[in-house]
XYZ file of C-alpha atoms in Angstrom:
491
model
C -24.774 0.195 -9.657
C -26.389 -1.236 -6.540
C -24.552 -0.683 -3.332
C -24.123 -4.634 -3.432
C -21.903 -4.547 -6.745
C -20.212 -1.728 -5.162
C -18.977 -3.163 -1.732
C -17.578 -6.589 -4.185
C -14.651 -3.819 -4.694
C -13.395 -4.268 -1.314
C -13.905 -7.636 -1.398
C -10.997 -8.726 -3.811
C -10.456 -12.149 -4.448
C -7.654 -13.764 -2.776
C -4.825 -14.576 -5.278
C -2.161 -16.305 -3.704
C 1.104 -17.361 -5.820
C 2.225 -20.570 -6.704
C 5.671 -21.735 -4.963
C 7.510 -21.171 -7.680
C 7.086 -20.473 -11.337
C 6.512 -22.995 -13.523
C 7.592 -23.266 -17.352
C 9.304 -20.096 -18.649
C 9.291 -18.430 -15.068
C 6.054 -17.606 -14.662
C 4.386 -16.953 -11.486
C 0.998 -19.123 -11.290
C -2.009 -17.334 -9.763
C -4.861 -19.165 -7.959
C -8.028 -17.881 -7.411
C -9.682 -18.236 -4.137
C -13.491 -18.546 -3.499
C -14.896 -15.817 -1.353
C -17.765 -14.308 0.516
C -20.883 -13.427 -1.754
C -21.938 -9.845 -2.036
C -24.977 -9.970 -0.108
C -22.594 -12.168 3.229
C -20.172 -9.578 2.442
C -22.490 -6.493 2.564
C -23.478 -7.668 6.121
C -20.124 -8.713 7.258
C -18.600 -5.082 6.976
C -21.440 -2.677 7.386
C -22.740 -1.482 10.349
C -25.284 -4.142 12.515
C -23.237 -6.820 10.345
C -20.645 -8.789 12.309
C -16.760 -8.353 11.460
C -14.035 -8.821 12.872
C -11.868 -6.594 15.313
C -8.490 -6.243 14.151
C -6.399 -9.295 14.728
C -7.416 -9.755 18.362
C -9.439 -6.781 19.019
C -7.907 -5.460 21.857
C -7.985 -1.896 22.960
C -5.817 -0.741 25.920
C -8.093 0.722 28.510
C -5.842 3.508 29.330
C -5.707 4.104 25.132
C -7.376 7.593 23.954
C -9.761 5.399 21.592
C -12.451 2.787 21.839
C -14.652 0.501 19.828
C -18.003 2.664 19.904
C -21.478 0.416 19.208
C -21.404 0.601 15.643
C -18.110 -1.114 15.644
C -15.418 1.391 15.250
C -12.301 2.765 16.860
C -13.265 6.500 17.904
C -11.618 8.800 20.101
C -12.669 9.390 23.335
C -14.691 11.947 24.253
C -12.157 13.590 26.609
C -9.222 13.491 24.202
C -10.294 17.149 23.499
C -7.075 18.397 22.082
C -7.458 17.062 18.545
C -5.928 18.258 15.110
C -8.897 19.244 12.406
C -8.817 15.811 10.405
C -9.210 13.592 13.708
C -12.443 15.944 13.979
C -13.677 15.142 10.556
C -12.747 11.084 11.440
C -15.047 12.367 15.144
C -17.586 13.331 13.598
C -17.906 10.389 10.801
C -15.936 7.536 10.340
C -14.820 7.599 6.702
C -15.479 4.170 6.233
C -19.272 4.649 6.599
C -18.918 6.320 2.656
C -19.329 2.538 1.773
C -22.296 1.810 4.098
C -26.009 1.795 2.786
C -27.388 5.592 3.615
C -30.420 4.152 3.826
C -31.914 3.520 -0.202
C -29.930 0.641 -0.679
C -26.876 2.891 -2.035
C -23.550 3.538 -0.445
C -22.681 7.652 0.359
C -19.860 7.461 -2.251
C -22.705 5.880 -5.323
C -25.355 8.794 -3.847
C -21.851 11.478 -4.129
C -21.458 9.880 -8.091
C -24.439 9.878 -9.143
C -25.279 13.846 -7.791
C -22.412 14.503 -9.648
C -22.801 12.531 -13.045
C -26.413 14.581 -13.019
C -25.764 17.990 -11.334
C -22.391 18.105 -11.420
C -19.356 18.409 -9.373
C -20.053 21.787 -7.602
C -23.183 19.988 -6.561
C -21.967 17.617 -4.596
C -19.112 20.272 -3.270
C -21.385 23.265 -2.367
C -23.774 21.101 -1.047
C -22.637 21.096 2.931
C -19.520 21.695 4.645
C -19.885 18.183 5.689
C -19.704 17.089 1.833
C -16.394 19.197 1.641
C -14.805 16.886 4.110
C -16.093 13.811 2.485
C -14.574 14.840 -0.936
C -11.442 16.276 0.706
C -10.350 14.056 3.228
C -12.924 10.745 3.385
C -12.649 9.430 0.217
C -8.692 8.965 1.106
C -9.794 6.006 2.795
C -10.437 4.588 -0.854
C -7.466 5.915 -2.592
C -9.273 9.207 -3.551
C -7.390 12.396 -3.148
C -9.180 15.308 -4.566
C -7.016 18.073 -6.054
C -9.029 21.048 -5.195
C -6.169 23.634 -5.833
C -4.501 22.022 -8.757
C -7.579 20.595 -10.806
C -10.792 21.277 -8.958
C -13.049 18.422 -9.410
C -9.963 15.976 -10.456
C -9.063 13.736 -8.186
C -6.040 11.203 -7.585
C -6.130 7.865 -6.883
C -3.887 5.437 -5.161
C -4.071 1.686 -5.061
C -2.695 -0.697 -2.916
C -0.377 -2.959 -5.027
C 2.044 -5.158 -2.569
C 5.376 -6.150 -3.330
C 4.499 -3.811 -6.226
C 3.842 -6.265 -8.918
C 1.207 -5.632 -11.250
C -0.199 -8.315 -14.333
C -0.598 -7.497 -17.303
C -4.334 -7.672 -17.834
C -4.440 -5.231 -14.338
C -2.112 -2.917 -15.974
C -4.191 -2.922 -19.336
C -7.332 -1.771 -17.428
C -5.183 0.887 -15.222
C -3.843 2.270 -18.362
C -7.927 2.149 -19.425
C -8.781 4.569 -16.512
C -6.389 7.375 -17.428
C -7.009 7.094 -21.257
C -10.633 7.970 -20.867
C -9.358 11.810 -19.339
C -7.232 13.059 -22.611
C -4.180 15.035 -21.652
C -5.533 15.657 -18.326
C -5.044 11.514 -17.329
C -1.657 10.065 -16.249
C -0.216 8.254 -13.813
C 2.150 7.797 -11.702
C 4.757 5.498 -10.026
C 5.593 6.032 -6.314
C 7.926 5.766 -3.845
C 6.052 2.620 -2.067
C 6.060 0.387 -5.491
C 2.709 1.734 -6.315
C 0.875 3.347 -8.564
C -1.012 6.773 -8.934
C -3.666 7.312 -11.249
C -4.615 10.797 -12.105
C -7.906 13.072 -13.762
C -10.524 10.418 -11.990
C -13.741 12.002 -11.859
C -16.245 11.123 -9.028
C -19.311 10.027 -11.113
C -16.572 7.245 -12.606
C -15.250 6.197 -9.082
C -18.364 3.361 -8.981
C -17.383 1.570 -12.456
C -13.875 2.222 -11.532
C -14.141 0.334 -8.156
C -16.226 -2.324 -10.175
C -13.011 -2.961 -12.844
C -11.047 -2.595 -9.748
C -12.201 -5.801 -8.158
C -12.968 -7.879 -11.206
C -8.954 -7.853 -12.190
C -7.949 -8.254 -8.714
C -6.809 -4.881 -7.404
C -8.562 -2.358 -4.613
C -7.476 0.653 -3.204
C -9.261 0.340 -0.138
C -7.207 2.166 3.188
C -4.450 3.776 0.737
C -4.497 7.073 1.939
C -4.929 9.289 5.081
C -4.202 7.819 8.520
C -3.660 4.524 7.272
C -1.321 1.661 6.263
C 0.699 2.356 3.228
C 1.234 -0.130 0.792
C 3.784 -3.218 1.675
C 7.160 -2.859 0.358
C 9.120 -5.848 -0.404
C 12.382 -6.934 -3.079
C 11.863 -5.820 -6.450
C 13.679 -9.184 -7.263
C 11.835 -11.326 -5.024
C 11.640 -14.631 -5.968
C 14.142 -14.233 -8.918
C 17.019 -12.948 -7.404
C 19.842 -15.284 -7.031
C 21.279 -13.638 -3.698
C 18.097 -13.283 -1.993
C 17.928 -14.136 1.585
C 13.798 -14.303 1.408
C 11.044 -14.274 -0.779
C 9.113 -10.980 0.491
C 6.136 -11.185 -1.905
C 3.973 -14.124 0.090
C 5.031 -11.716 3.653
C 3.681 -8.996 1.387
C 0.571 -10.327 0.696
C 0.063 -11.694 4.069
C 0.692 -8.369 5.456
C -1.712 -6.897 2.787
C -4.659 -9.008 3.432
C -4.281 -8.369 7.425
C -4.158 -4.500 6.312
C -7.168 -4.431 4.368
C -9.134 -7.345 6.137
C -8.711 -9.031 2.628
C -10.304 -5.962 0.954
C -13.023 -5.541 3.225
C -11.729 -2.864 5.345
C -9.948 -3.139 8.804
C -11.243 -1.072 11.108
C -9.482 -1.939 13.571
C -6.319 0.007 12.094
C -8.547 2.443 9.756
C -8.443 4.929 12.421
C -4.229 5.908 13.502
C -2.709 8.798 14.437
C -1.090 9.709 11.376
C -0.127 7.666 8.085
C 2.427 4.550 8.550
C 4.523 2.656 6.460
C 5.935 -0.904 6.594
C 7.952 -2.852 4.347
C 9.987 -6.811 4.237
C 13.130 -6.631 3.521
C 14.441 -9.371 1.363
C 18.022 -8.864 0.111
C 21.406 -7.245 1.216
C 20.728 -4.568 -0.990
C 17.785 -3.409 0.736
C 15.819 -1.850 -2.222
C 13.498 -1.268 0.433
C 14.709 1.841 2.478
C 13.886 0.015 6.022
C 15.420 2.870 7.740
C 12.429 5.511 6.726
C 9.570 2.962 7.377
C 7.640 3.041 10.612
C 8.422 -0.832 10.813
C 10.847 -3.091 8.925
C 11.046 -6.401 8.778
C 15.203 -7.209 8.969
C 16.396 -11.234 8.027
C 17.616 -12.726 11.126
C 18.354 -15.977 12.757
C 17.525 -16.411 16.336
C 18.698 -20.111 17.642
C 18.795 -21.296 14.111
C 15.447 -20.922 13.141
C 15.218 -17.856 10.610
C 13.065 -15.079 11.403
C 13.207 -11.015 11.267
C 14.807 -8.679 13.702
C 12.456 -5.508 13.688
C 13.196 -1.751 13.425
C 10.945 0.877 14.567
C 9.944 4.588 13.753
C 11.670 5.726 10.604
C 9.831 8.637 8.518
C 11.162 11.181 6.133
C 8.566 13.895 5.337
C 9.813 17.781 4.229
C 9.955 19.216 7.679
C 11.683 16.582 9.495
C 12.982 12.760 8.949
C 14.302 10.532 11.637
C 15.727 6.520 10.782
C 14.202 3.699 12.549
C 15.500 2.607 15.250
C 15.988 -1.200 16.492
C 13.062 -2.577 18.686
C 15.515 -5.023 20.203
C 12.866 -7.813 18.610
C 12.909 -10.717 17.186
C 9.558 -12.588 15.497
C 9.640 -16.097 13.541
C 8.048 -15.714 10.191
C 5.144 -16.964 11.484
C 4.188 -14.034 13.595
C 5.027 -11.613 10.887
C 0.928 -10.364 10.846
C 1.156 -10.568 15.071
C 3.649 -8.510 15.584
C 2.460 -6.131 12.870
C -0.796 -5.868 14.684
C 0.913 -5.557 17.788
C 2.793 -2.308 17.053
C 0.263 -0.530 14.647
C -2.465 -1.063 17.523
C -0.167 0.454 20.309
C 0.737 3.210 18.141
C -3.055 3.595 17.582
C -4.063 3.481 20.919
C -1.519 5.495 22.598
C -0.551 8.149 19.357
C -0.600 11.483 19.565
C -3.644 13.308 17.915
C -2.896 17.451 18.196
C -0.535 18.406 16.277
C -0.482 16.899 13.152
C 3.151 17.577 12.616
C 3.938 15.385 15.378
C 1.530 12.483 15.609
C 3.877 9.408 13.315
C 4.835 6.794 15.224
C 8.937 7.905 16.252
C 7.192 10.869 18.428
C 5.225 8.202 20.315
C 8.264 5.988 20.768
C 10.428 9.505 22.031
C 7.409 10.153 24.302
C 6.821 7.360 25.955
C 10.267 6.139 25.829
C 11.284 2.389 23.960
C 11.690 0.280 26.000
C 7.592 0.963 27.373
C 6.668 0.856 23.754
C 8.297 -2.098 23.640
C 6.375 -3.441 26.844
C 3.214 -2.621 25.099
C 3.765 -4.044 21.657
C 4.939 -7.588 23.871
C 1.510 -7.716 25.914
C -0.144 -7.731 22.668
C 1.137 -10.757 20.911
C -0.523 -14.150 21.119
C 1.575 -15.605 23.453
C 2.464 -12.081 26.055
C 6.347 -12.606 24.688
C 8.649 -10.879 21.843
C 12.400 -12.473 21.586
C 15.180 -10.453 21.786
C 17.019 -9.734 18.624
C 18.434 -12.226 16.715
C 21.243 -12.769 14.597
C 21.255 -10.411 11.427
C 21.771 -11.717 8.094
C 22.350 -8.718 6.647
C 26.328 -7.548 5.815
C 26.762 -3.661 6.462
C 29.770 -3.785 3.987
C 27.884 -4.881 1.390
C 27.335 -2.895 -1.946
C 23.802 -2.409 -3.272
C 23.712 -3.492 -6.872
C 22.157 -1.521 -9.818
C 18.856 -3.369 -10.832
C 18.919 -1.293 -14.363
C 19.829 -3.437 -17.693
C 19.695 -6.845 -17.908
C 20.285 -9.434 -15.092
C 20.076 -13.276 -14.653
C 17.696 -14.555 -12.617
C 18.274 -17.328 -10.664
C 15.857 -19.297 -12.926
C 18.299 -20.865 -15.441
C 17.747 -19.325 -19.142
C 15.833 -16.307 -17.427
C 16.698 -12.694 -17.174
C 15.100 -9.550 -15.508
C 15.695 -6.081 -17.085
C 15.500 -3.060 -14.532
C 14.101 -0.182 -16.769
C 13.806 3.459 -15.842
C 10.799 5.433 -15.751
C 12.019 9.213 -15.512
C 10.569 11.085 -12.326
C 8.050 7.895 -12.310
C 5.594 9.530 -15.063
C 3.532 6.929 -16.994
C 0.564 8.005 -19.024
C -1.854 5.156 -20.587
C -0.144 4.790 -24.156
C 3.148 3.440 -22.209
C 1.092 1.733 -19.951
C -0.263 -0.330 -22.344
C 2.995 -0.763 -24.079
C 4.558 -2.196 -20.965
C 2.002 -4.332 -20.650
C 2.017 -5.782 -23.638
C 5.992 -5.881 -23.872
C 5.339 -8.246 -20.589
C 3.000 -10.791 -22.522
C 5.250 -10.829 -25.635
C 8.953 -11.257 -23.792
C 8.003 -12.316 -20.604
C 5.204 -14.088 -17.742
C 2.549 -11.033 -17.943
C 4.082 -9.614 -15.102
C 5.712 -6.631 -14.351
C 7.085 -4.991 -11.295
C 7.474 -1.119 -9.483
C 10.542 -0.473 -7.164
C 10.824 2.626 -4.856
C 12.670 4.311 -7.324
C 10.007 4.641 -9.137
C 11.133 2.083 -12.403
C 10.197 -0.573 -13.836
C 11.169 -4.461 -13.880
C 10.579 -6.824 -16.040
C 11.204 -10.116 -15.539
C 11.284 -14.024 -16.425
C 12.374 -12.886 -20.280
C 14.363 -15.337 -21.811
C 17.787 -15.389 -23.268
C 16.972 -15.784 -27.130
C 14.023 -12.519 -26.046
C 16.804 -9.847 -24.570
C 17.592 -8.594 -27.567
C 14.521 -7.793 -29.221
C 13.255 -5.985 -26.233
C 15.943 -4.020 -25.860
C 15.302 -2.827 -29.451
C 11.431 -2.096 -28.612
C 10.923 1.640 -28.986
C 9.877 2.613 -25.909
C 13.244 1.122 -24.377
C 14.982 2.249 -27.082
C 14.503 5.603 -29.292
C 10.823 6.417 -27.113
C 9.897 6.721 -31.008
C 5.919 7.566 -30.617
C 6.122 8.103 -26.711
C 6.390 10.747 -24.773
C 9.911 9.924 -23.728
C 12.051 6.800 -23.317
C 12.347 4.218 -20.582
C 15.823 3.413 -20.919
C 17.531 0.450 -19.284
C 20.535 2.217 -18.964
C 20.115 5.639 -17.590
C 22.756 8.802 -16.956
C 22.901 9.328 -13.683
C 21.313 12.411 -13.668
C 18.039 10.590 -15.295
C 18.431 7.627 -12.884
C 17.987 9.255 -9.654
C 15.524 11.661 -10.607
C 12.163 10.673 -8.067
């Protein structure tokens, strides 16, 4: 595959959803035109123009800069620096998808050693190789699994609002088939999914399928973005208090310059997480994300009040605190840009232990960070908070079983997944229980389940009698829709 046909992987067509759905629930999809391969190519490798973040400003007291070639690099006298910000010194990981020169990108030349030589190859090869495989390719979703299954490698995707179609699930469930008993998948705690047993001389015709159903998994891994985390029941829930999968997407296409690559924010301190928050229930977990979007009013006008600086990792978790910020809908992306881009700038890079965002905020104290995020929005001002529209007393409801939606005639059905283990015969099964009962959609929550939704009333029944809902008959275990509670809070 030409390095052309490659880079259309990143460049992901821009679906955006209908208002609402039409007919039986469904949510309408339009495709957008976009850039052709050979504008593309130029627009995001080096010597081709691109943009710089959402404004492109670097602080000039900030311990990176934009170097020639057009990314952020730390400066030369930031000398104190953990062993992965030297592998991102010595070659920004995003230059795996630039031409090396023959008209092929590093990661095709990497697939194609392999597919001839074999893995060791490509491993043995150069020390510098070693850090491609083991930490570069997490800027594409690639995680290798050197200790567990040497040559194996795990791959993430960036999925927002975690909802997945059909068709997309179909051709997931395609890419784990093809290993055997060594392919499965996962869902995780950020609505997303895992795919396990990739092999590196299929990562090009897996990045191919990739784009042509819509999905990338471009700047899932590493010091990046993680994926967007909105309501599980956006859009259908009839106690919603906002839609989060449009914010979602927004928030997605900023992240991943509409699958291009941002590298303005390919290059943080550590990893960081974000998510909308969309109901009182907040299936989110705002209070472990390094910024969450709160529903607020703020002189009537309805907006988000914003924490900051939540994380939960195995040697140490803090909850986020408030930024005492308000932001209109509109400046959802700004603010977002705003706050990852002082954390960049200003993050720690030594220690890895202590480089996410809350150790910034302790260090240089909240209410500078807060002076810092301000100075970078459009207009030089961030509103106090606002008015929250969220009720502390209120008790989160159980998404398993069957629910109405607020569509008349229309139900959702919460299913659980135990431990969030799929492999690709139950991936295909919930796809195709999602054509036959409902829109073709189907949706991940952070508890690693399933939803379904948009079935209709005279469907409940007979999907609740489906075998792999039911018995797990011919499956390697059940996805029940209503769990012990031993099986339901198993992540």
């Amino acid at each position: 595959m030409a390095a052309t046909s490659l880079s259309m992987h990143w460049r992901v067509e821009r679906v955006q959803r209908c208002a609402r759905p039409r007919g039986k629930g469904a949510r309408a999809v339009v495709a957008k035109a976009s850039l052709s391969p050979l504008r593309l190519l130029k627009r995001i490798l080096p010597g081709g123009s691109h943009k710089k973040g959402n404004n492109g400003f670097v602080d000039p007291e900030a311990k990176v800069f934009w170097d020639q070639e057009g990314y952020i690099k730390v400066k030369p006298e930031e000398t104190k620096l953990n062993n992965f910000e030297k592998v991102k010194l010595a070659k920004n990981p995003l230059k795996l998808m630039a031409d090396a020169g023959n008209g092929k990108s590093e990661i095709e030349e990497m697939a194609a050693k392999a597919k001839a030589e074999g893995f060791e190859s490509v491993d043995k090869s150069s020390k510098e190789a070693q850090a491609d495989i083991d930490i570069r390719l997490k800027w594409f979703g690639l995680f290798h699994r050197r200790k567990q299954q040497y040559g194996k490698f795990m791959m993430r995707l960036k999925l927002p609002n975690g909802i997945v179609k059909s068709d997309q699930l179909h051709f997931l469930a395609s890419i784990v088939e093809k290993y055997g008993e060594e392919g499965c998948g996962d869902i995780t705690t950020r609505q997303n999914f895992q795919l396990r047993g990739v092999e590196l001389p299929d990562v090009p015709e897996i990045f191919d399928g990739l784009q042509k159903c819509g999905l990338t998994s471009i700047q899932s891994g590493m010091d990046n973005v993680r994926n967007a985390v909105g309501s599980p029941l956006a859009g259908i829930d009839p106690l919603e208090i906002v839609d989060t999968i449009p914010i979602c997407e927004k928030l997605n296409e900023y992240i991943i310059a509409k699958g291009k690559g941002n590298r303005s924010i390919a290059n943080l301190p550590r990893k960081w997480n974000v998510c909308v928050v969309g109901s009182q229930d907040l299936y989110e977990h705002p209070h472990i994300n390094d910024l969450a979007y709160e529903p607020a009013k703020r002189d009537g006008e309805f907006g988000f009040n914003l924490l900051v600086g939540g994380f939960f990792s195995a040697t140490k978790c803090e909850e986020a605190i408030p930024l005492d910020a308000w932001v209109p809908e509109s400046d959802v992306v700004a603010v977002c840009d705003a706050i990852l881009t002082t954390f960049r700038d200003f993050g720690a890079r030594s220690a890895r232990q202590k480089c996410r965002m809350m150790w910034l905020i302790h260090d240089m104290g909240l209410d500078e960070f807060r002076r810092q995020v301000e100075k970078r929005m459009p207009n030089g001002k961030l509103l106090r908070e606002g008015e929250s529209l969220l009720d502390v007393n209120f008790k989160r409801r159980d998404y398993h079983g069957v629910h109405k939606q607020k569509q008349e005639g229309l139900n959702y059905v919460g299913i659980n997944v135990p431990a969030g283990r799929i492999n690709a015969k139950d991936m295909h099964e919930m796809a195709r229980l999602a054509d036959e009962y409902g829109s073709g959609e189907i949706r991940l929550t952070v508890e690693q389940n399933y939803i379904l939704p948009n079935i209709p009333d005279d469907k409940v029944d007979a999907l609740l009698k489906e075998p792999l809902l039911s018995t797990g008959e011919g499956f390697a275990s059940a996805f029940k829709v209503k769990p012990g509670p031993l099986v339901k809070n198993l992540v």
